[in-house]
Short mmCIF file of the C-alpha atoms (twelve columns), coordinates in Angstrom:
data_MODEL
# 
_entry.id   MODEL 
# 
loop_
_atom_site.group_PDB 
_atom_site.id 
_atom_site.type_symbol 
_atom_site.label_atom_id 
_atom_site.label_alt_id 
_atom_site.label_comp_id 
_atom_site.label_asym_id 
_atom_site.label_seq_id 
_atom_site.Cartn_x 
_atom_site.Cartn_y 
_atom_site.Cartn_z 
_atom_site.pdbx_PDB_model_num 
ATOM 1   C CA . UNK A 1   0.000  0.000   0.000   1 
ATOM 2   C CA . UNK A 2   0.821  3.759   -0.955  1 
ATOM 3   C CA . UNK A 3   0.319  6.805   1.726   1 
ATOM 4   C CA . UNK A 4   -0.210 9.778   -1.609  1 
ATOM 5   C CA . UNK A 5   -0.811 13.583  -0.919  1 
ATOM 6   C CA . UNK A 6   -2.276 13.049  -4.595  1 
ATOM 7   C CA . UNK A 7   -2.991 9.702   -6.386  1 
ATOM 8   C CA . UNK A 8   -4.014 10.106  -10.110 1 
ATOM 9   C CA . UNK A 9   -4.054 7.237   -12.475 1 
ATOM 10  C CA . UNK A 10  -0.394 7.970   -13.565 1 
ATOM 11  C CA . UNK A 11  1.546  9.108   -10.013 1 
ATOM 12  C CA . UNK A 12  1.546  8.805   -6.669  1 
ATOM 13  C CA . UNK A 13  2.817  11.991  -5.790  1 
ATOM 14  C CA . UNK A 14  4.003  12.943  -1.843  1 
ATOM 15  C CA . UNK A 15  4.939  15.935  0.161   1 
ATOM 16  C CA . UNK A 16  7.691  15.956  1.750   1 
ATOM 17  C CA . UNK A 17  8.744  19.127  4.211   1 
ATOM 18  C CA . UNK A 18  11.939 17.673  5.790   1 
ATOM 19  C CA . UNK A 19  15.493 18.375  5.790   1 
ATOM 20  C CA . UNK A 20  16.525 15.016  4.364   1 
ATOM 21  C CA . UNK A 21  14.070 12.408  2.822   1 
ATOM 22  C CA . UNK A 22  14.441 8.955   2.838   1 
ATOM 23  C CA . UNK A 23  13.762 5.637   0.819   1 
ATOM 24  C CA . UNK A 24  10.438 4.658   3.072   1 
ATOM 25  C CA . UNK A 25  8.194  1.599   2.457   1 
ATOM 26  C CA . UNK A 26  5.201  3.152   2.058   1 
ATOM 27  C CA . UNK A 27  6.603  4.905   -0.975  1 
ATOM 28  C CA . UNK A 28  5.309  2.181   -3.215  1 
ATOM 29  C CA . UNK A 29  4.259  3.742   -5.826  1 
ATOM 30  C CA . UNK A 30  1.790  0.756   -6.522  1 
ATOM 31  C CA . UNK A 31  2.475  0.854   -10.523 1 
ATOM 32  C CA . UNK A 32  1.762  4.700   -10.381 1 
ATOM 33  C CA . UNK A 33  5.332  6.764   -11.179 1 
ATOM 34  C CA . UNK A 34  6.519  7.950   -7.707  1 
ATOM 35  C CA . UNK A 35  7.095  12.164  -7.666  1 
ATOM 36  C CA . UNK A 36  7.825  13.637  -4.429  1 
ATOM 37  C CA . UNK A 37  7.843  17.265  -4.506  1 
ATOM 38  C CA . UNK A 38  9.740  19.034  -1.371  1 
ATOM 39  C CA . UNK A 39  11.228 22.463  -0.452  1 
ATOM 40  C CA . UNK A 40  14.438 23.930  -2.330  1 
ATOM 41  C CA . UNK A 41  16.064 23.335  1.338   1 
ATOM 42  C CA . UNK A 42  15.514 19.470  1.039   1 
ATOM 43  C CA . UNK A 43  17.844 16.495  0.488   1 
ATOM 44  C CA . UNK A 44  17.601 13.428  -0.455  1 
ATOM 45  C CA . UNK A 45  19.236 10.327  0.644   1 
ATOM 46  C CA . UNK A 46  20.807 8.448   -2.497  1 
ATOM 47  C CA . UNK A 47  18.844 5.144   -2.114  1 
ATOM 48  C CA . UNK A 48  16.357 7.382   -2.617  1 
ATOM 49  C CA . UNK A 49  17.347 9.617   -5.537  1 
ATOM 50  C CA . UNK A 50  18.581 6.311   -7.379  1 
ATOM 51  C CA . UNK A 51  15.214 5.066   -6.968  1 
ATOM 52  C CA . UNK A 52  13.955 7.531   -9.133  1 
ATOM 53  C CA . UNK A 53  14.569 5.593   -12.557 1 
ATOM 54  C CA . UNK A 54  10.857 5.335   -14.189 1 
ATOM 55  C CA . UNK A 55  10.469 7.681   -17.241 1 
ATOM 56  C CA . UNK A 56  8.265  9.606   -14.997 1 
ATOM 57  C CA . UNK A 57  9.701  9.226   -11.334 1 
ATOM 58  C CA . UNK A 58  10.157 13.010  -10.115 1 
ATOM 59  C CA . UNK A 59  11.894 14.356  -7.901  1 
ATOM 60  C CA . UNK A 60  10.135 17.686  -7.626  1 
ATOM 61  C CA . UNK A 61  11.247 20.708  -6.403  1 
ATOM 62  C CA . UNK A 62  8.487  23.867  -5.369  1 
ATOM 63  C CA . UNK A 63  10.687 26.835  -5.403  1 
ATOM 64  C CA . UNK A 64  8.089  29.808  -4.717  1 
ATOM 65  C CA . UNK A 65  5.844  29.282  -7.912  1 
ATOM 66  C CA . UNK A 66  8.477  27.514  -10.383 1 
ATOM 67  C CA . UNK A 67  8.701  23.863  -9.821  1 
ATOM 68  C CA . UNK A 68  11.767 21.720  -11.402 1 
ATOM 69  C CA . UNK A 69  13.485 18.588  -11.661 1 
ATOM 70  C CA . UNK A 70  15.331 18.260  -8.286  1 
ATOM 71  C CA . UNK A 71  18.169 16.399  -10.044 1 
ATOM 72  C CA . UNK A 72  18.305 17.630  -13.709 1 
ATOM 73  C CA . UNK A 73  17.031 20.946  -13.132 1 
ATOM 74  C CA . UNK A 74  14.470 21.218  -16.051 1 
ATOM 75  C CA . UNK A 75  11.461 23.253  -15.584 1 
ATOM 76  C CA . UNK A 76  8.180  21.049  -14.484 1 
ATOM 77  C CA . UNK A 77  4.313  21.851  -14.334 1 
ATOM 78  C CA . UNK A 78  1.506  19.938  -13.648 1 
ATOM 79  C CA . UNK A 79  -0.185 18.557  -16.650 1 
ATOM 80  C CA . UNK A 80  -3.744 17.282  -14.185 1 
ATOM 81  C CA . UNK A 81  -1.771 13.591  -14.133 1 
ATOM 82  C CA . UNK A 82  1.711  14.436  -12.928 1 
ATOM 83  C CA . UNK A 83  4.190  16.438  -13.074 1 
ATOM 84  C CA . UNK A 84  6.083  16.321  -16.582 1 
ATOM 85  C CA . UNK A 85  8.847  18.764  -18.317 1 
ATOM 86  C CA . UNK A 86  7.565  21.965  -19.382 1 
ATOM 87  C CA . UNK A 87  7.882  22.715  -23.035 1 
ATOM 88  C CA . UNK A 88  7.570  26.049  -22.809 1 
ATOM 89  C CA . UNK A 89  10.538 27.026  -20.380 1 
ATOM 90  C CA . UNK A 90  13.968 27.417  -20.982 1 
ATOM 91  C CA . UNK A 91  17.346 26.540  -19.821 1 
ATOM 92  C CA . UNK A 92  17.716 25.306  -16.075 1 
ATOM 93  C CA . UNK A 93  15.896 26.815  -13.022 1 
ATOM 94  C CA . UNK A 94  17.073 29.181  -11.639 1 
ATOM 95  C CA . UNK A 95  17.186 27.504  -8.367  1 
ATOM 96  C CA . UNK A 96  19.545 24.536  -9.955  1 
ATOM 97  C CA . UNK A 97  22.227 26.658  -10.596 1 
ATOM 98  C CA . UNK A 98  22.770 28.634  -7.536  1 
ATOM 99  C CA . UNK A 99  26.153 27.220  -5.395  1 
ATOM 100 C CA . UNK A 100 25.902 24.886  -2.445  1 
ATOM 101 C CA . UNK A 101 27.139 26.338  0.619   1 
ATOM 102 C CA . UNK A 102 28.398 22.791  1.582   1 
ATOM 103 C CA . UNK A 103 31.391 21.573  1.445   1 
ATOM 104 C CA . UNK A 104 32.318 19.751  -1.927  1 
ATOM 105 C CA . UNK A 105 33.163 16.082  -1.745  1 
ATOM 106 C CA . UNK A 106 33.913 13.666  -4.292  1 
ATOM 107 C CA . UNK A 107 31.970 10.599  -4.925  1 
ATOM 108 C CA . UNK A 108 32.819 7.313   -6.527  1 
ATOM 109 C CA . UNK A 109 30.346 6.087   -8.466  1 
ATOM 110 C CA . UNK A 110 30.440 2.618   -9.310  1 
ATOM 111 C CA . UNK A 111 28.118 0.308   -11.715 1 
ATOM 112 C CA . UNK A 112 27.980 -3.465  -11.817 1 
ATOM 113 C CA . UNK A 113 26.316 -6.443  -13.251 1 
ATOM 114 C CA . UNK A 114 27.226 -10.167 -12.297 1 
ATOM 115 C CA . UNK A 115 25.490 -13.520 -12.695 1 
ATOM 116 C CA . UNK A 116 25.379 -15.444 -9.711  1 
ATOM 117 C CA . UNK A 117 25.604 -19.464 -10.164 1 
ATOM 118 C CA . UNK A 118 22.401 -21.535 -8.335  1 
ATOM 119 C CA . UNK A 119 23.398 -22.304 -5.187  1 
ATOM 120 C CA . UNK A 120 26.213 -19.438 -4.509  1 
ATOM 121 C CA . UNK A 121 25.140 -16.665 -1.918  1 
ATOM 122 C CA . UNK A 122 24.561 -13.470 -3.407  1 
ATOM 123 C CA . UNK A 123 26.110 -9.787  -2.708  1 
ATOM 124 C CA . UNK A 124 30.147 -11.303 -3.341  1 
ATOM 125 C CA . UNK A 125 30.583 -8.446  -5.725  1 
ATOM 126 C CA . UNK A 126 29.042 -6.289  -3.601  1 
ATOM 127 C CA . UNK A 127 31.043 -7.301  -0.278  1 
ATOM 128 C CA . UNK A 128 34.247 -7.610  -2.377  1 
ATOM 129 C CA . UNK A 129 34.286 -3.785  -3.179  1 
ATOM 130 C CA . UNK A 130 33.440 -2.703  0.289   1 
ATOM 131 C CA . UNK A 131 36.426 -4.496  1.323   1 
ATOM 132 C CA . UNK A 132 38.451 -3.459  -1.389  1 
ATOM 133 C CA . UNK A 133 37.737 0.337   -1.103  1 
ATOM 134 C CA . UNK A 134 37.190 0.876   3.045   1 
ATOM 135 C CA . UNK A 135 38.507 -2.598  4.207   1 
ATOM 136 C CA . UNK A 136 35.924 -3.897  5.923   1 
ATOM 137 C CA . UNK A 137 32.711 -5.659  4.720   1 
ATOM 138 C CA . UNK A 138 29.068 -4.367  4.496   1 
ATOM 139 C CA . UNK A 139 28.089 -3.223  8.124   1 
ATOM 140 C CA . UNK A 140 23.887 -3.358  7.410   1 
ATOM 141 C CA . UNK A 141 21.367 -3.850  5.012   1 
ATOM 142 C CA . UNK A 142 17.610 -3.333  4.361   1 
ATOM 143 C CA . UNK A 143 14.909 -3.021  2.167   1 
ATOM 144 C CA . UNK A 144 14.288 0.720   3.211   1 
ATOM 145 C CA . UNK A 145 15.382 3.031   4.712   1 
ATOM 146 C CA . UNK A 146 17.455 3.356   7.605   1 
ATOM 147 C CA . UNK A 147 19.175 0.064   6.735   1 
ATOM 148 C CA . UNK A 148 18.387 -1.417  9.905   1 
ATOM 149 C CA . UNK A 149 19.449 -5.254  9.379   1 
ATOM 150 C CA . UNK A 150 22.865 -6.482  10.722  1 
ATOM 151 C CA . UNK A 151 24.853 -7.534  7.429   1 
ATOM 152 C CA . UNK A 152 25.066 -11.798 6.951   1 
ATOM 153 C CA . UNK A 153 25.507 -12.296 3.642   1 
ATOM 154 C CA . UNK A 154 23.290 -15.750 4.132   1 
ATOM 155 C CA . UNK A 155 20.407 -14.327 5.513   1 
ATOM 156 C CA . UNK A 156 20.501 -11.731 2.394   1 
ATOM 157 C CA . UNK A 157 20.866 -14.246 -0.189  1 
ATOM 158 C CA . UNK A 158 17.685 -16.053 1.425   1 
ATOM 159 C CA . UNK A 159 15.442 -13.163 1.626   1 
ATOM 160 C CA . UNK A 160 16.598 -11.992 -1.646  1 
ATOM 161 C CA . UNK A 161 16.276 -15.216 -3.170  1 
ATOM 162 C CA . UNK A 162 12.520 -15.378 -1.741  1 
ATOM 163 C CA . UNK A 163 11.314 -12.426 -2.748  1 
ATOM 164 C CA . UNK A 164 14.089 -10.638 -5.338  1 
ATOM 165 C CA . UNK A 165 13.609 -6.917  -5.872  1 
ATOM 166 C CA . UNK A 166 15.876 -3.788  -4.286  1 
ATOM 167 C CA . UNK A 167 17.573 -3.909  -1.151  1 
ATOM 168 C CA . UNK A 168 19.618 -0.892  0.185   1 
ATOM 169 C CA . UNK A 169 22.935 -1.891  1.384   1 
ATOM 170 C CA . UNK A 170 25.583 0.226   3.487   1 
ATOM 171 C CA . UNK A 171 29.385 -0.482  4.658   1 
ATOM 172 C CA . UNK A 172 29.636 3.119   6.846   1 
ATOM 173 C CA . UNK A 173 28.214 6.459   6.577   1 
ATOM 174 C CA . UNK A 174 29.685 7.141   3.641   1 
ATOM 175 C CA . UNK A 175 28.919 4.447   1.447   1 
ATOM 176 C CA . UNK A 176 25.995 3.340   0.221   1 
ATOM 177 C CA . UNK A 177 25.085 1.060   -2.536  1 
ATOM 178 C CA . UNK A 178 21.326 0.053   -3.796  1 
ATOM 179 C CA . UNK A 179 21.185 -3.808  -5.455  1 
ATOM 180 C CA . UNK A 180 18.835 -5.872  -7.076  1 
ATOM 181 C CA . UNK A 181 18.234 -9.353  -7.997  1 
ATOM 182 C CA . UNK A 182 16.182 -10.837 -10.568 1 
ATOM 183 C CA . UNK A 183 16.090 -15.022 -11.446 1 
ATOM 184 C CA . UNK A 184 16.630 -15.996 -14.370 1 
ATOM 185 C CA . UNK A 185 15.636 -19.346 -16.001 1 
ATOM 186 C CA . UNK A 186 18.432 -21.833 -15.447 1 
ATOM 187 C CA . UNK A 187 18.260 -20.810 -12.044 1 
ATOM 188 C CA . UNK A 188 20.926 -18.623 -11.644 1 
ATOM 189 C CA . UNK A 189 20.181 -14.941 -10.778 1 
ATOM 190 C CA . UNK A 190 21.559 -11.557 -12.143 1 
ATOM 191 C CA . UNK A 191 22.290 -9.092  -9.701  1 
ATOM 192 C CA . UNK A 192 22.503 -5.162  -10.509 1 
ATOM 193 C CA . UNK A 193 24.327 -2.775  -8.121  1 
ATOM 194 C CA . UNK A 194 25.309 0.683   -7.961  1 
ATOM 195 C CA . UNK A 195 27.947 1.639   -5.290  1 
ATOM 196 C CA . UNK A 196 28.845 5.211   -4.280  1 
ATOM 197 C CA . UNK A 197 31.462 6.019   -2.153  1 
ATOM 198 C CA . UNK A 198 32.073 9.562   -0.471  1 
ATOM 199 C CA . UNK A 199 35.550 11.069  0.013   1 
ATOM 200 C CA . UNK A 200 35.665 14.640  1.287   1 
ATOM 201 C CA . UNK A 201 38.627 15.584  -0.540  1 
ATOM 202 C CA . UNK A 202 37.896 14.813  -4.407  1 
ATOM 203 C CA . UNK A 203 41.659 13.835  -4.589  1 
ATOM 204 C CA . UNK A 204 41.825 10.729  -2.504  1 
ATOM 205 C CA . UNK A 205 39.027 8.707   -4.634  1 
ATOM 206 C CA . UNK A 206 40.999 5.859   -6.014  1 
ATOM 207 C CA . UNK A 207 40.630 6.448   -9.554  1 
ATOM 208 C CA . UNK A 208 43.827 4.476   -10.086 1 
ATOM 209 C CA . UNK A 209 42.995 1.397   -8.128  1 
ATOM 210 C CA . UNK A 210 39.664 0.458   -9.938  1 
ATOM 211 C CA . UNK A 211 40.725 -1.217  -12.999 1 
ATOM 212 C CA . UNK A 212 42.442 -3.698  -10.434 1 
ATOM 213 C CA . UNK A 213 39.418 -3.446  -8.005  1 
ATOM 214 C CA . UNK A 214 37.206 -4.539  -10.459 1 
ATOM 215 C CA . UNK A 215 39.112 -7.005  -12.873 1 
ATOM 216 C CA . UNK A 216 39.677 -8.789  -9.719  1 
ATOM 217 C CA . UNK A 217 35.682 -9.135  -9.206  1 
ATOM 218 C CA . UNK A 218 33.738 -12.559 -9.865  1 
ATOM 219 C CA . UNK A 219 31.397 -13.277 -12.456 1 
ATOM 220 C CA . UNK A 220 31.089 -9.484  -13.397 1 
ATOM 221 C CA . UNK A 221 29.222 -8.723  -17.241 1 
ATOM 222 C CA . UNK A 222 29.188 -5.430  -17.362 1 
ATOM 223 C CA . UNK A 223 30.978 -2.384  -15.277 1 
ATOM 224 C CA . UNK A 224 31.381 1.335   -15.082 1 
ATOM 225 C CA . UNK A 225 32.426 4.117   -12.778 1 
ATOM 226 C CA . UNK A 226 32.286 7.734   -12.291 1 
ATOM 227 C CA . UNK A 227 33.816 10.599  -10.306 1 
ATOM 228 C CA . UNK A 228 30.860 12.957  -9.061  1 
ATOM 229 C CA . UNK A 229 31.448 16.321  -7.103  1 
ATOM 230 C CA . UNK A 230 28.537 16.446  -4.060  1 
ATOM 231 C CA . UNK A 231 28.340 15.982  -0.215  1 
ATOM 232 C CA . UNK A 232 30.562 13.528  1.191   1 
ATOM 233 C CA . UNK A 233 27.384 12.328  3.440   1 
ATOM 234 C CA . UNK A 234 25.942 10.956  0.244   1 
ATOM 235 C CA . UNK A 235 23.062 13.004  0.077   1 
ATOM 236 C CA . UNK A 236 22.063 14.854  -2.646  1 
ATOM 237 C CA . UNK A 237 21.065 18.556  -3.048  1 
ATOM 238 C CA . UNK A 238 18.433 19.971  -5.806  1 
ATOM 239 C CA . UNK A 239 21.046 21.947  -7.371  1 
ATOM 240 C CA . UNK A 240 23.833 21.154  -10.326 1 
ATOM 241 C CA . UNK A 241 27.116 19.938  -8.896  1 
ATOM 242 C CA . UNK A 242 29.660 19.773  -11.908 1 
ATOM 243 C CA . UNK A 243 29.416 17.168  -14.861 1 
ATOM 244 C CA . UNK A 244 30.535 13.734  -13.647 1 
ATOM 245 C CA . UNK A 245 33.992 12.150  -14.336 1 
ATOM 246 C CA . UNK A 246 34.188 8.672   -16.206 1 
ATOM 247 C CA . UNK A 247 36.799 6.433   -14.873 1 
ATOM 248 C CA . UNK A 248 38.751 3.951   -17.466 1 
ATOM 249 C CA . UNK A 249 38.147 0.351   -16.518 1 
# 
């Protein structure tokens, strides 16, 4: 079930008035595309934002009377359905483009695909860059937010296994990844993960290490990573933050 400010046939749209919003379980959007529309002064956690992947999944920014695109910046208006890009407008909202008064962080951004073999525990890829990057392994997991599951890497693969979807994943403050698993037919099952690690000094991301990191990594079918500029705390303001920084694998 969905708790909507407005429900139309097309979006489940919530408002959210809080300093940072989270990935919640009763944002289901129930088949609907999810749009949650908060202040300019509002974050959002990155489970969260990367949630956001439906062609009309919003986050939506009310800033006085122009609303826009809390993490693309493009105008918005509301069409009687949902909120969808405005044709008429141009350029980026104003709001978008203003500086953050935080400090500027860099983030690693990180990408992966794997097939997992019947029978093997999942998350291996998962655990294996945790370790790599911070040196430890995976501290909690969950299927919302906060994360509030001890990490055991069976008791994942079992839930996962029974019901496979999106689980939010976390090794310390500043990391967070967002994974899900899907079966496939011979029994095996494909997992898809994004990773993003925080560093607040751009400088000490391990761009060189990577290619090693990840040649190093089981089973993996497709990769890519990224330098971002943000927060180091992983969550992400409605404003631009610099064009992202591909990383040679």
């Amino acid at each position: 079930m969905s708790i909507a400010d407005v429900l139309t046939a097309k979006a489940s749209v919530l408002l959210q008035d809080r300093a940072v919003v989270p990935l919640l379980a009763w944002m289901a959007p129930e088949g609907r595309a999810l749009q949650v529309v908060t202040p300019p002064t509002s974050r959002l956690t990155l489970p969260l934002s990367l949630a956001l992947v439906g062609p009309d999944d919003r986050w939506v920014v009310a800033d006085g009377d122009v609303f826009y695109d809390g993490l693309t910046g493009h105008h918005l208006r509301w069409d009687g359905e949902c909120f969808s890009p405005d044709p008429r407008a141009q350029g980026h909202a104003p709001g978008f483009t203003v500086k953050s008064e935080a400090a500027t962080g860099g983030q690693l951004f990180l990408t992966l695909e794997d097939r997992v073999s019947s029978g093997e525990p999942l998350a291996g890829v998962l655990a294996q860059v945790c370790q790599a990057v911070l040196g430890y392994p995976p501290t909690g997991w969950g299927r919302n937010e906060p994360a509030g599951l001890r990490w055991d890497r069976g008791h994942f693969t079992e839930e996962l296994r029974s019901r496979p979807g999106r689980a939010v994943v976390v090794c310390s403050a500043g990391m967070v990844a967002t994974t899900s698993v899907m079966p496939l037919p011979d029994g095996s099952h494909l997992e898809q993960s994004t990773i993003v690690i925080g560093f607040a000094d751009p400088s000490t991301v391990p761009v060189p290490q990577m290619s090693g990191i990840v040649a190093r990594l089981p089973g993996v079918t497709a990769a890519s990573a990224q330098v971002r500029f943000g927060r180091p705390d992983l969550t992400v303001e409605p404003r631009w933050t610099g064009a992202p920084v591909p990383i040679q694998l």
